[in-house]
Amino acid sequence: MLKRVFYSLLVLIGLLLLTVLGLDQMDELENRALYLRRITGSPLPPGGSGIRHRKILSHRRH
């Protein structure tokens, strides 16, 4: 019984760690796109991060 609880905790900690690392990578990619946009003056690339960022900014204006 104790062994099963221990393994369950290890699995939950592993899933949490994978989630945190995955979100960190996604955030890093978004920040990289925004940084490149600032230094080059070019518009955001089409797709994911640019659209998501514009939606966030448009909600902040209201």
Coordinates of C-alpha atoms in Angstrom, one line a residue:
M1 CA 0.0 0.0 0.0
L2 CA 2.8 2.4 1.0
K3 CA 4.6 1.5 -2.2
R4 CA 1.6 2.4 -4.3
V5 CA 1.3 5.8 -2.7
F6 CA 5.0 6.5 -3.2
Y7 CA 4.8 5.6 -6.9
S8 CA 1.7 7.7 -7.3
L9 CA 3.4 10.7 -5.8
L10 CA 6.4 10.2 -8.1
V11 CA 4.1 10.1 -11.1
L12 CA 2.3 13.3 -10.0
I13 CA 5.6 15.1 -9.4
G14 CA 6.9 14.0 -12.7
L15 CA 3.8 15.2 -14.5
L16 CA 4.0 18.5 -12.7
L17 CA 7.6 18.9 -13.7
L18 CA 6.9 18.1 -17.3
T19 CA 4.1 20.7 -17.3
V20 CA 6.2 23.4 -15.8
L21 CA 9.1 22.8 -18.2
G22 CA 6.7 22.7 -21.1
L23 CA 5.1 26.0 -20.1
D24 CA 8.5 27.6 -19.6
Q25 CA 9.5 26.6 -23.2
M26 CA 6.3 28.1 -24.6
D27 CA 6.8 31.3 -22.7
E28 CA 10.4 31.5 -23.9
L29 CA 9.3 31.1 -27.5
E30 CA 6.8 33.9 -27.1
N31 CA 9.3 36.2 -25.5
R32 CA 11.8 35.5 -28.2
A33 CA 9.3 36.4 -30.9
L34 CA 8.5 39.7 -29.2
Y35 CA 12.1 40.5 -28.6
L36 CA 13.0 39.9 -32.3
R37 CA 10.0 42.1 -33.3
R38 CA 11.3 45.0 -31.1
I39 CA 14.9 44.9 -32.4
T40 CA 14.0 44.4 -36.0
G41 CA 10.9 46.5 -36.2
S42 CA 9.1 43.8 -38.2
P43 CA 5.6 42.6 -37.4
L44 CA 5.0 39.5 -35.4
P45 CA 5.1 36.2 -37.3
P46 CA 1.7 34.8 -38.3
G47 CA 0.2 32.3 -35.9
G48 CA 0.3 31.4 -32.2
S49 CA 2.3 33.8 -30.1
G50 CA 1.6 37.0 -32.1
I51 CA -2.2 36.5 -32.2
R52 CA -2.3 35.5 -28.6
H53 CA -0.2 38.5 -27.5
R54 CA -2.3 40.9 -29.5
K55 CA -5.5 39.5 -27.9
I56 CA -4.0 40.0 -24.5
L57 CA -3.0 43.6 -25.3
S58 CA -6.4 44.4 -26.8
H59 CA -8.1 43.2 -23.6
R60 CA -5.7 45.4 -21.5
R61 CA -6.7 48.6 -23.4
H62 CA -10.4 48.4 -22.4

